[in-house]
Tab-separated table of C-alpha atoms in Angstrom:
chain	number	residue	atom	x	y	z
P	141	MET	CA	-32.974	-5.790	-14.827
P	142	SER	CA	-30.648	-3.835	-17.074
P	143	LEU	CA	-26.926	-4.439	-16.551
P	144	ASP	CA	-23.896	-2.808	-18.135
P	145	ILE	CA	-21.287	-5.435	-18.879
P	146	LEU	CA	-17.666	-4.447	-19.493
P	147	TYR	CA	-14.877	-6.563	-20.958
P	148	PHE	CA	-11.168	-5.867	-20.732
P	149	ALA	CA	-7.944	-7.140	-22.305
P	150	TRP	CA	-8.261	-10.486	-24.102
P	151	VAL	CA	-11.819	-10.977	-22.836
P	152	ARG	CA	-12.749	-7.804	-24.723
P	153	GLU	CA	-10.898	-9.025	-27.801
P	154	ARG	CA	-12.558	-12.439	-27.794
P	155	ILE	CA	-16.038	-11.041	-27.319
P	156	GLY	CA	-15.330	-8.265	-29.771
P	157	LEU	CA	-16.700	-5.321	-27.835
P	158	PRO	CA	-15.705	-3.293	-24.781
P	159	ARG	CA	-19.156	-2.985	-23.245
P	160	GLU	CA	-22.814	-3.780	-23.772
P	161	THR	CA	-26.072	-3.469	-21.914
P	162	VAL	CA	-28.117	-6.611	-21.330
P	163	GLN	CA	-31.523	-7.361	-19.896
P	164	THR	CA	-31.214	-10.264	-17.504
P	165	GLN	CA	-32.779	-11.968	-14.513
P	166	ALA	CA	-29.504	-13.655	-13.534
P	167	ALA	CA	-29.263	-13.990	-9.746
P	168	THR	CA	-25.483	-14.366	-9.601
P	169	VAL	CA	-22.432	-13.649	-11.739
P	170	SER	CA	-22.279	-17.358	-12.616
P	171	ASP	CA	-25.873	-17.269	-13.864
P	172	LEU	CA	-24.988	-14.271	-16.026
P	173	VAL	CA	-21.967	-16.105	-17.427
P	174	ALA	CA	-24.195	-19.084	-18.265
P	175	GLU	CA	-26.671	-16.821	-20.079
P	176	LEU	CA	-23.939	-15.119	-22.089
P	177	THR	CA	-22.167	-18.392	-22.911
P	178	ALA	CA	-25.427	-19.776	-24.306
P	179	ARG	CA	-25.725	-16.821	-26.691
P	180	GLU	CA	-22.787	-17.178	-29.062
P	181	ALA	CA	-19.496	-18.996	-29.591
P	182	ARG	CA	-17.464	-15.841	-28.918
P	183	TYR	CA	-18.837	-15.687	-25.368
P	184	GLU	CA	-18.147	-19.369	-24.932
P	185	ALA	CA	-14.567	-18.729	-26.094
P	186	ALA	CA	-14.156	-15.937	-23.568
P	187	PHE	CA	-15.714	-17.758	-20.623
P	188	GLN	CA	-14.434	-21.272	-21.184
P	189	ASP	CA	-12.036	-21.226	-18.226
P	190	LEU	CA	-13.394	-19.187	-15.341
P	191	SER	CA	-10.266	-19.808	-13.269
P	192	ALA	CA	-8.441	-17.570	-15.780
P	193	LEU	CA	-10.964	-14.761	-15.253
P	194	ARG	CA	-11.710	-12.165	-12.646
P	195	VAL	CA	-14.957	-10.301	-12.093
P	196	ALA	CA	-15.910	-6.962	-10.567
P	197	VAL	CA	-19.461	-5.962	-9.649
P	198	ASP	CA	-19.972	-2.207	-9.452
P	199	GLN	CA	-16.179	-1.729	-9.598
P	200	GLU	CA	-15.410	-4.035	-6.686
P	201	LEU	CA	-13.540	-7.297	-7.198
P	202	THR	CA	-15.712	-10.234	-6.215
P	203	GLU	CA	-16.318	-13.947	-6.821
P	204	PHE	CA	-18.390	-15.705	-9.460
P	205	ASP	CA	-20.997	-16.736	-6.908
P	206	ALA	CA	-21.649	-13.083	-5.979
P	207	PRO	CA	-25.317	-12.019	-6.140
P	208	LEU	CA	-26.381	-9.461	-8.744
P	209	ALA	CA	-29.366	-7.993	-6.902
P	210	GLY	CA	-29.128	-4.216	-7.193
P	211	ALA	CA	-25.992	-4.352	-9.353
P	212	ARG	CA	-25.567	-1.906	-12.227
P	213	GLU	CA	-22.222	-2.841	-13.750
P	214	VAL	CA	-20.357	-6.135	-14.116
P	215	ALA	CA	-16.838	-6.350	-15.566
P	216	PHE	CA	-14.965	-9.436	-16.756
P	217	PHE	CA	-11.224	-9.486	-17.287
P	218	PRO	CA	-8.076	-11.595	-16.934
P	219	PRO	CA	-5.896	-11.359	-13.818
P	220	MET	CA	-4.478	-7.865	-13.562
P	221	THR	CA	-0.927	-7.078	-14.615
P	222	GLY	CA	-0.347	-3.550	-13.383
P	223	GLY	CA	2.655	-2.072	-11.666
F	95	MET	CA	-2.357	10.762	-0.194
F	96	GLU	CA	-2.440	11.257	-3.920
F	97	VAL	CA	-3.421	8.822	-6.670
F	98	ARG	CA	-3.194	9.720	-10.341
F	99	VAL	CA	-4.026	7.657	-13.391
F	100	GLN	CA	-2.902	9.342	-16.577
F	101	ALA	CA	-1.797	8.761	-20.166
F	102	GLY	CA	1.034	11.291	-20.158
F	103	PRO	CA	4.507	11.044	-18.690
F	104	PHE	CA	5.495	12.301	-15.263
F	105	ASP	CA	8.693	13.798	-13.862
F	106	ILE	CA	9.743	11.624	-10.947
F	107	GLY	CA	12.096	14.284	-9.587
F	108	ALA	CA	9.378	16.938	-9.568
F	109	GLU	CA	6.971	14.462	-7.977
F	110	ILE	CA	9.420	13.592	-5.189
F	111	SER	CA	10.133	17.288	-4.560
F	112	ARG	CA	6.460	18.079	-4.305
F	113	PHE	CA	5.829	15.003	-2.173
F	114	THR	CA	8.458	15.957	0.401
F	115	GLU	CA	8.333	19.760	0.163
F	116	GLY	CA	8.185	21.597	3.458
F	117	ARG	CA	8.161	18.421	5.534
F	118	THR	CA	10.696	18.070	8.315
F	119	ASP	CA	8.989	15.184	10.123
F	120	MET	CA	9.832	12.438	7.628
F	121	GLY	CA	13.277	10.853	7.650
F	122	ALA	CA	12.711	8.237	4.969
F	123	ILE	CA	11.368	8.436	1.426
F	124	VAL	CA	11.129	5.290	-0.699
F	125	THR	CA	10.153	5.352	-4.343
F	126	PHE	CA	9.558	2.581	-6.802
F	127	SER	CA	9.309	3.254	-10.500
F	128	GLY	CA	8.404	0.706	-13.106
F	129	LEU	CA	9.876	1.021	-16.585
F	130	VAL	CA	8.879	-0.659	-19.834
F	131	ARG	CA	11.379	-3.490	-20.162
F	132	ASP	CA	12.365	-4.673	-23.604
F	133	SER	CA	11.727	-8.292	-24.576
F	134	ALA	CA	14.544	-10.822	-24.229
F	135	ALA	CA	14.859	-10.715	-28.011
F	136	GLY	CA	15.119	-6.919	-27.913
F	137	ASP	CA	12.229	-6.519	-30.323
F	138	LEU	CA	9.589	-4.803	-28.199
F	139	ARG	CA	7.961	-2.044	-30.244
F	140	HIS	CA	5.752	-0.747	-27.494
F	141	MET	CA	3.569	-1.687	-24.592
F	142	GLU	CA	-0.116	-0.904	-24.355
F	143	ILE	CA	-1.730	-0.563	-20.981
F	144	GLU	CA	-5.476	-0.875	-20.736
F	145	HIS	CA	-7.367	-0.043	-17.569
F	146	TYR	CA	-10.877	0.169	-16.152
F	147	PRO	CA	-11.391	3.914	-15.664
F	148	ALA	CA	-14.329	3.794	-13.252
F	149	MET	CA	-12.512	1.358	-10.990
F	150	THR	CA	-8.813	2.222	-11.278
F	151	ALA	CA	-8.389	5.251	-9.038
F	152	PRO	CA	-10.807	4.011	-6.339
F	153	ALA	CA	-9.056	0.616	-6.254
F	154	ILE	CA	-5.637	2.252	-5.876
F	155	GLU	CA	-6.936	4.680	-3.248
F	156	LYS	CA	-8.194	1.740	-1.227
F	157	ILE	CA	-4.781	0.052	-1.430
F	158	ALA	CA	-2.996	3.284	-0.473
F	159	ALA	CA	-5.348	3.905	2.469
F	160	GLU	CA	-4.638	0.372	3.657
F	161	ALA	CA	-0.874	1.066	3.502
F	162	VAL	CA	-1.274	4.296	5.468
F	163	SER	CA	-3.298	2.474	8.138
F	164	ARG	CA	-0.877	-0.451	8.444
F	165	TRP	CA	2.408	1.403	8.737
F	166	SER	CA	3.545	4.560	10.419
F	167	LEU	CA	3.486	6.634	7.238
F	168	GLY	CA	3.385	10.354	6.743
F	169	ASP	CA	2.131	10.041	3.190
F	170	ALA	CA	1.887	7.828	0.129
F	171	MET	CA	1.444	8.550	-3.550
F	172	VAL	CA	0.812	6.505	-6.681
F	173	ILE	CA	0.952	7.525	-10.331
F	174	HIS	CA	0.089	4.933	-12.989
F	175	ARG	CA	0.027	5.526	-16.718
F	176	HIS	CA	-2.104	3.875	-19.382
F	177	GLY	CA	-1.989	3.816	-23.157
F	178	ARG	CA	1.013	3.296	-25.403
F	179	LEU	CA	4.502	3.319	-23.909
F	180	ALA	CA	7.908	2.823	-25.544
F	181	PRO	CA	10.724	0.644	-24.132
F	182	GLY	CA	12.477	2.444	-21.277
F	183	GLU	CA	9.523	4.733	-20.539
F	184	GLN	CA	8.185	5.061	-17.020
F	185	ILE	CA	4.963	3.130	-16.436
F	186	MET	CA	4.245	4.099	-12.870
F	187	MET	CA	5.686	5.164	-9.560
F	188	VAL	CA	4.877	4.892	-5.899
F	189	ALA	CA	6.394	6.956	-3.125
F	190	THR	CA	6.124	6.541	0.617
F	191	ALA	CA	7.271	8.900	3.354
F	192	ALA	CA	7.783	7.778	6.933
F	193	PRO	CA	9.721	8.865	10.009
F	194	HIS	CA	11.747	5.621	9.761
F	195	ARG	CA	12.989	3.565	6.846
F	196	ALA	CA	11.466	0.184	7.747
F	197	ASP	CA	7.932	1.583	7.431
F	198	ALA	CA	8.684	3.390	4.180
F	199	PHE	CA	10.159	0.246	2.596
F	200	ALA	CA	7.451	-2.132	3.801
F	201	ALA	CA	4.635	0.158	2.686
F	202	ALA	CA	6.181	0.657	-0.766
F	203	GLU	CA	6.546	-3.090	-1.255
F	204	PHE	CA	3.002	-3.670	-0.062
F	205	LEU	CA	1.682	-1.041	-2.480
F	206	MET	CA	3.575	-2.618	-5.367
F	207	ASP	CA	2.414	-6.139	-4.557
F	208	TYR	CA	-1.208	-5.021	-4.452
F	209	LEU	CA	-0.972	-2.772	-7.500
F	210	LYS	CA	0.457	-5.668	-9.519
F	211	SER	CA	-2.450	-7.986	-8.819
F	212	ARG	CA	-5.379	-5.888	-7.589
F	213	ALA	CA	-5.403	-2.667	-9.605
F	214	PRO	CA	-7.278	-3.060	-12.912
F	215	PHE	CA	-4.488	-2.688	-15.456
F	216	TRP	CA	-3.606	-5.066	-18.263
F	217	LYS	CA	-0.391	-4.928	-20.252
F	218	LYS	CA	0.006	-5.936	-23.851
F	219	GLU	CA	3.394	-6.254	-25.523
F	220	VAL	CA	3.696	-5.486	-29.217
F	221	THR	CA	6.768	-6.960	-30.897
F	222	ALA	CA	7.798	-7.751	-34.452
F	223	GLU	CA	6.082	-11.109	-33.879
F	224	GLY	CA	2.721	-9.571	-33.032
F	225	ALA	CA	0.836	-8.561	-29.913
F	226	ALA	CA	0.486	-10.605	-26.718
F	227	TRP	CA	-1.143	-9.898	-23.371
F	228	VAL	CA	1.270	-10.179	-20.471
F	229	ALA	CA	0.249	-13.149	-18.314
F	230	ALA	CA	-0.128	-12.680	-14.579
F	231	LYS	CA	2.624	-14.472	-12.669
F	232	ASP	CA	1.892	-16.964	-9.908
F	233	GLU	CA	4.652	-15.343	-7.883
F	234	ASP	CA	2.817	-12.012	-7.974
F	235	GLU	CA	-0.317	-13.589	-6.537
F	236	ALA	CA	1.800	-15.489	-3.999
F	237	ALA	CA	3.506	-12.238	-2.945
F	238	LEU	CA	0.207	-11.045	-1.449
F	239	THR	CA	0.207	-13.768	1.177
F	240	ARG	CA	3.081	-12.166	3.047
F	241	TRP	CA	1.036	-9.145	4.110
J	271	MET	CA	28.012	1.398	-9.941
J	272	GLU	CA	28.518	4.875	-8.629
J	273	VAL	CA	29.375	6.059	-5.118
J	274	ARG	CA	29.646	9.736	-4.252
J	275	VAL	CA	30.464	11.389	-0.928
J	276	GLN	CA	29.948	15.122	-1.072
J	277	ALA	CA	29.147	18.198	0.991
J	278	GLY	CA	26.782	19.773	-1.532
J	279	PRO	CA	23.177	18.943	-2.321
J	280	PHE	CA	22.050	16.625	-5.123
J	281	ASP	CA	19.022	16.578	-7.389
J	282	ILE	CA	17.337	13.223	-6.933
J	283	GLY	CA	15.309	13.574	-10.150
J	284	ALA	CA	18.424	14.293	-12.221
J	285	GLU	CA	20.223	11.392	-10.519
J	286	ILE	CA	17.399	8.959	-11.292
J	287	SER	CA	17.247	10.147	-14.907
J	288	ARG	CA	20.957	9.674	-15.359
J	289	PHE	CA	20.871	6.329	-13.564
J	290	THR	CA	18.188	4.907	-15.862
J	291	GLU	CA	18.985	6.764	-19.090
J	292	GLY	CA	19.111	4.643	-22.189
J	293	ARG	CA	18.390	1.417	-20.334
J	294	THR	CA	15.554	-0.767	-21.559
J	295	ASP	CA	16.566	-3.925	-19.690
J	296	MET	CA	15.545	-2.797	-16.200
J	297	GLY	CA	11.903	-2.947	-15.152
J	298	ALA	CA	12.286	-1.836	-11.558
J	299	ILE	CA	13.979	1.157	-9.969
J	300	VAL	CA	13.909	1.598	-6.198
J	301	THR	CA	15.233	4.695	-4.472
J	302	PHE	CA	15.621	5.550	-0.850
J	303	SER	CA	16.341	9.068	0.297
J	304	GLY	CA	17.085	10.100	3.830
J	305	LEU	CA	16.053	13.542	5.006
J	306	VAL	CA	17.083	15.495	8.088
J	307	ARG	CA	14.199	14.963	10.487
J	308	ASP	CA	13.398	17.622	13.030
J	309	SER	CA	13.547	16.768	16.727
J	310	ALA	CA	10.346	15.803	18.535
J	311	ALA	CA	10.431	19.247	20.159
J	312	GLY	CA	10.771	20.888	16.744
J	313	ASP	CA	13.926	22.722	17.780
J	314	LEU	CA	16.581	21.167	15.537
J	315	ARG	CA	18.804	23.913	14.184
J	316	HIS	CA	20.919	21.713	11.989
J	317	MET	CA	22.623	18.373	11.717
J	318	GLU	CA	26.353	17.916	11.278
J	319	ILE	CA	27.656	14.828	9.582
J	320	GLU	CA	31.274	13.872	10.128
J	321	HIS	CA	32.946	11.124	8.112
J	322	TYR	CA	36.273	9.388	7.598
J	323	PRO	CA	37.333	10.542	4.140
J	324	ALA	CA	39.949	7.874	3.415
J	325	MET	CA	37.536	5.095	4.357
J	326	THR	CA	34.069	6.331	3.359
J	327	ALA	CA	33.926	5.775	-0.386
J	328	PRO	CA	35.830	2.431	-0.300
J	329	ALA	CA	33.541	1.147	2.492
J	330	ILE	CA	30.409	2.096	0.530
J	331	GLU	CA	31.817	0.652	-2.693
J	332	LYS	CA	32.371	-2.642	-0.913
J	333	ILE	CA	28.774	-2.653	0.344
J	334	ALA	CA	27.441	-1.789	-3.122
J	335	ALA	CA	29.546	-4.487	-4.785
J	336	GLU	CA	28.161	-6.983	-2.293
J	337	ALA	CA	24.601	-5.932	-3.216
J	338	VAL	CA	25.318	-6.308	-6.931
J	339	SER	CA	26.741	-9.794	-6.343
J	340	ARG	CA	23.857	-10.972	-4.157
J	341	TRP	CA	20.908	-9.857	-6.253
J	342	SER	CA	20.144	-9.753	-9.927
J	343	LEU	CA	20.849	-6.044	-10.284
J	344	GLY	CA	21.617	-3.974	-13.318
J	345	ASP	CA	23.133	-1.185	-11.284
J	346	ALA	CA	23.308	0.498	-7.889
J	347	MET	CA	24.235	3.977	-6.793
J	348	VAL	CA	24.829	5.738	-3.487
J	349	ILE	CA	25.232	9.432	-2.705
J	350	HIS	CA	25.933	10.494	0.876
J	351	ARG	CA	26.462	14.034	2.074
J	352	HIS	CA	28.556	15.318	4.960
J	353	GLY	CA	28.834	18.649	6.728
J	354	ARG	CA	26.019	20.879	7.948
J	355	LEU	CA	22.442	20.127	6.890
J	356	ALA	CA	19.194	21.904	7.744
J	357	PRO	CA	15.930	20.165	8.746
J	358	GLY	CA	14.206	18.734	5.664
J	359	GLU	CA	17.405	18.603	3.597
J	360	GLN	CA	18.416	15.425	1.812
J	361	ILE	CA	21.201	13.542	3.578
J	362	MET	CA	21.694	10.704	1.152
J	363	MET	CA	20.125	8.478	-1.464
J	364	VAL	CA	20.513	5.007	-2.819
J	365	ALA	CA	19.079	3.719	-6.084
J	366	THR	CA	18.914	0.186	-7.405
J	367	ALA	CA	17.892	-1.006	-10.857
J	368	ALA	CA	16.849	-4.578	-11.569
J	369	PRO	CA	14.829	-6.480	-14.124
J	370	HIS	CA	12.333	-7.383	-11.362
J	371	ARG	CA	11.077	-5.494	-8.324
J	372	ALA	CA	11.925	-8.048	-5.611
J	373	ASP	CA	15.657	-7.727	-6.362
J	374	ALA	CA	15.529	-3.936	-6.526
J	375	PHE	CA	13.720	-3.682	-3.169
J	376	ALA	CA	15.882	-6.243	-1.355
J	377	ALA	CA	19.132	-4.708	-2.582
J	378	ALA	CA	18.035	-1.185	-1.592
J	379	GLU	CA	17.102	-2.348	1.914
J	380	PHE	CA	20.376	-4.243	2.226
J	381	LEU	CA	22.341	-1.158	1.157
J	382	MET	CA	20.513	0.992	3.681
J	383	ASP	CA	21.000	-1.460	6.533
J	384	TYR	CA	24.738	-1.640	5.856
J	385	LEU	CA	25.174	2.077	5.251
J	386	LYS	CA	23.508	2.814	8.602
J	387	SER	CA	25.929	0.712	10.615
J	388	ARG	CA	29.008	0.080	8.486
J	389	ALA	CA	29.772	3.260	6.572
J	390	PRO	CA	31.890	5.700	8.635
J	391	PHE	CA	29.461	8.562	9.201
J	392	TRP	CA	28.498	10.149	12.513
J	393	LYS	CA	25.565	12.469	12.980
J	394	LYS	CA	25.369	15.277	15.497
J	395	GLU	CA	22.159	17.146	16.186
J	396	VAL	CA	22.340	20.799	17.169
J	397	THR	CA	19.257	22.140	18.932
J	398	ALA	CA	18.480	25.094	21.181
J	399	GLU	CA	19.558	22.817	24.051
J	400	GLY	CA	23.012	22.214	22.632
J	401	ALA	CA	24.728	19.599	20.479
J	402	ALA	CA	24.419	15.824	20.854
J	403	TRP	CA	25.821	12.911	18.880
J	404	VAL	CA	23.113	10.611	17.547
J	405	ALA	CA	23.415	7.246	19.265
J	406	ALA	CA	23.489	4.083	17.162
J	407	LYS	CA	20.306	2.066	17.599
J	408	ASP	CA	20.341	-1.571	18.604
J	409	GLU	CA	17.662	-2.203	15.975
J	410	ASP	CA	20.024	-0.948	13.249
J	411	GLU	CA	22.702	-3.423	14.296
J	412	ALA	CA	20.061	-6.163	14.581
J	413	ALA	CA	18.792	-5.388	11.065
J	414	LEU	CA	22.072	-6.729	9.643
J	415	THR	CA	21.367	-10.238	10.848
J	416	ARG	CA	18.609	-10.724	8.297
J	417	TRP	CA	21.013	-10.665	5.351
W	215	MET	CA	56.901	1.982	14.447
W	216	SER	CA	55.155	5.213	13.501
W	217	LEU	CA	51.343	5.091	13.446
W	218	ASP	CA	48.784	7.692	12.434
W	219	ILE	CA	45.873	7.608	14.842
W	220	LEU	CA	42.552	9.183	13.898
W	221	TYR	CA	39.620	10.014	16.154
W	222	PHE	CA	36.059	10.737	15.095
W	223	ALA	CA	32.847	12.101	16.615
W	224	TRP	CA	32.785	12.152	20.433
W	225	VAL	CA	36.080	10.238	20.612
W	226	ARG	CA	37.685	13.153	18.774
W	227	GLU	CA	35.990	15.630	21.095
W	228	ARG	CA	37.080	13.839	24.271
W	229	ILE	CA	40.662	13.469	23.151
W	230	GLY	CA	40.667	16.979	21.753
W	231	LEU	CA	42.293	16.327	18.408
W	232	PRO	CA	41.346	14.681	15.120
W	233	ARG	CA	44.630	12.896	14.493
W	234	GLU	CA	48.132	12.410	15.766
W	235	THR	CA	51.197	10.372	14.949
W	236	VAL	CA	52.638	8.151	17.669
W	237	GLN	CA	55.731	5.992	18.008
W	238	THR	CA	54.696	2.646	19.447
W	239	GLN	CA	55.673	-0.996	19.745
W	240	ALA	CA	52.069	-2.070	20.438
W	241	ALA	CA	51.399	-5.520	18.981
W	242	THR	CA	47.620	-5.181	18.872
W	243	VAL	CA	44.952	-2.494	18.914
W	244	SER	CA	44.289	-3.331	22.584
W	245	ASP	CA	47.946	-2.783	23.414
W	246	LEU	CA	47.792	0.592	21.691
W	247	VAL	CA	44.664	1.518	23.654
W	248	ALA	CA	46.467	0.581	26.895
W	249	GLU	CA	49.436	2.767	25.949
W	250	LEU	CA	47.229	5.744	25.117
W	251	THR	CA	45.067	5.323	28.208
W	252	ALA	CA	48.195	5.408	30.398
W	253	ARG	CA	49.199	8.755	28.888
W	254	GLU	CA	46.501	11.178	29.996
W	255	ALA	CA	43.048	11.389	31.517
W	256	ARG	CA	41.454	12.513	28.240
W	257	TYR	CA	42.465	9.196	26.612
W	258	GLU	CA	41.156	7.322	29.612
W	259	ALA	CA	37.863	9.222	29.227
W	260	ALA	CA	37.645	8.292	25.549
W	261	PHE	CA	38.581	4.642	25.966
W	262	GLN	CA	36.811	3.814	29.213
W	263	ASP	CA	34.160	1.607	27.563
W	264	LEU	CA	35.547	-0.255	24.577
W	265	SER	CA	32.164	-1.858	23.878
W	266	ALA	CA	30.994	1.642	22.867
W	267	LEU	CA	33.861	2.019	20.384
W	268	ARG	CA	34.751	0.731	16.976
W	269	VAL	CA	38.183	0.532	15.383
W	270	ALA	CA	39.509	0.479	11.838
W	271	VAL	CA	43.050	-0.468	10.885
W	272	ASP	CA	44.153	0.927	7.540
W	273	GLN	CA	40.524	1.902	6.807
W	274	GLU	CA	39.092	-1.557	7.425
W	275	LEU	CA	36.781	-2.247	10.359
W	276	THR	CA	38.342	-4.770	12.705
W	277	GLU	CA	38.392	-5.941	16.331
W	278	PHE	CA	40.416	-4.734	19.308
W	279	ASP	CA	42.555	-7.870	19.279
W	280	ALA	CA	43.684	-7.210	15.701
W	281	PRO	CA	47.484	-7.160	15.201
W	282	LEU	CA	49.190	-3.922	14.227
W	283	ALA	CA	52.193	-5.377	12.413
W	284	GLY	CA	52.597	-3.416	9.192
W	285	ALA	CA	49.710	-1.073	9.972
W	286	ARG	CA	49.985	2.628	9.102
W	287	GLU	CA	46.697	4.090	10.283
W	288	VAL	CA	44.373	3.269	13.170
W	289	ALA	CA	41.040	5.028	13.670
W	290	PHE	CA	38.818	5.036	16.758
W	291	PHE	CA	35.181	6.097	16.691
W	292	PRO	CA	31.715	5.357	18.093
W	293	PRO	CA	29.289	3.058	16.236
W	294	MET	CA	28.421	4.611	12.887
W	295	THR	CA	25.169	6.459	12.329
W	296	GLY	CA	25.030	7.025	8.579
W	297	GLY	CA	22.137	6.644	6.197
């Protein structure tokens, strides 16, 4: 499937781009992270500590074990600091 | 219920007037506004706020709807800015209107606690020393457990 | 710290602007404003607020000083009106400024709880049925015990 | 001694005046209340339930057993309803 992946804040800076489209068969967010991490050091740098990251699938906050079936957009970012 | 995410400034007085105009059923209005606070060293040049456009307004609307359902509120509003902001500038505001003050206060605090940790904004501080992302505070995450 | 007791209206936006102007050390501003709420029957003609001029401002100043000493506040202000007020009109406001939101919220709630029961104001509601003094609520007295 | 006595809200309405000056030897607020109550029915009507009243001596909230030595102004009123 084709997935849009978005990166925000320092995740975006480490990976070096705000968004990309990937072709993947990843079943869960964790599988997707593993695929990306295997690609290049910059992904490894961004994903090295998942406890410091948050993920949203189709604009809803979720967990790393969330399934990706039917998903169109996945976003990775650090804990939010709004307000 | 109104939620706005915008780059430009807002006039809190005009917003409060509009929010309360013509209502005679609300006795209590609480507002919170967040300002860009200078660094301890006093060398903050500006703050940059990044957000996730497709998610931001829906996430805030969900939080605001939750507040309206949990307390006896007449209305709630949230404005949050993004982009570059100078020290002292307004970052955001919330307002709540209720017949009684306890509901207005509780709902405003609830909105702030959730906006801090659940709305997709990220702050970066740019000082003479360079740029640094603001780290989330454990106490902000812990604040959610009280609701 | 500013305390004002006045018959005339105030502009909450102008007050907030003045209260925060030039400050870059405060991240959190909380305001409360109290409005004249119509009766359940919708027949409130006006509210009359009586006060004790020699005591009012000193009593509020004491409450505000207590708030400033108990929380990490940059500033606090209180405006309270007296005289005749129409439904929907602003009765009073408090504002608190603090580096962090928890202090600003707690101090504003504290100020409101004490103003309700310890500042010498008495409200009378005038409806088609006649005039009646607003009775103090047990819950307002009870609210003081949390501080 | 000479004392200014102030009345507010429904206490003022029952007694029929906002303030008056009295000559009294009352040692405490309660003594003063007893003196006033003995004067006329309107005072009795105002002071019939002290638990529904508050008192300030020289603009400070106090209790009905507070001494009046040196006091210049005593105010009687119902519980406050500001805010």
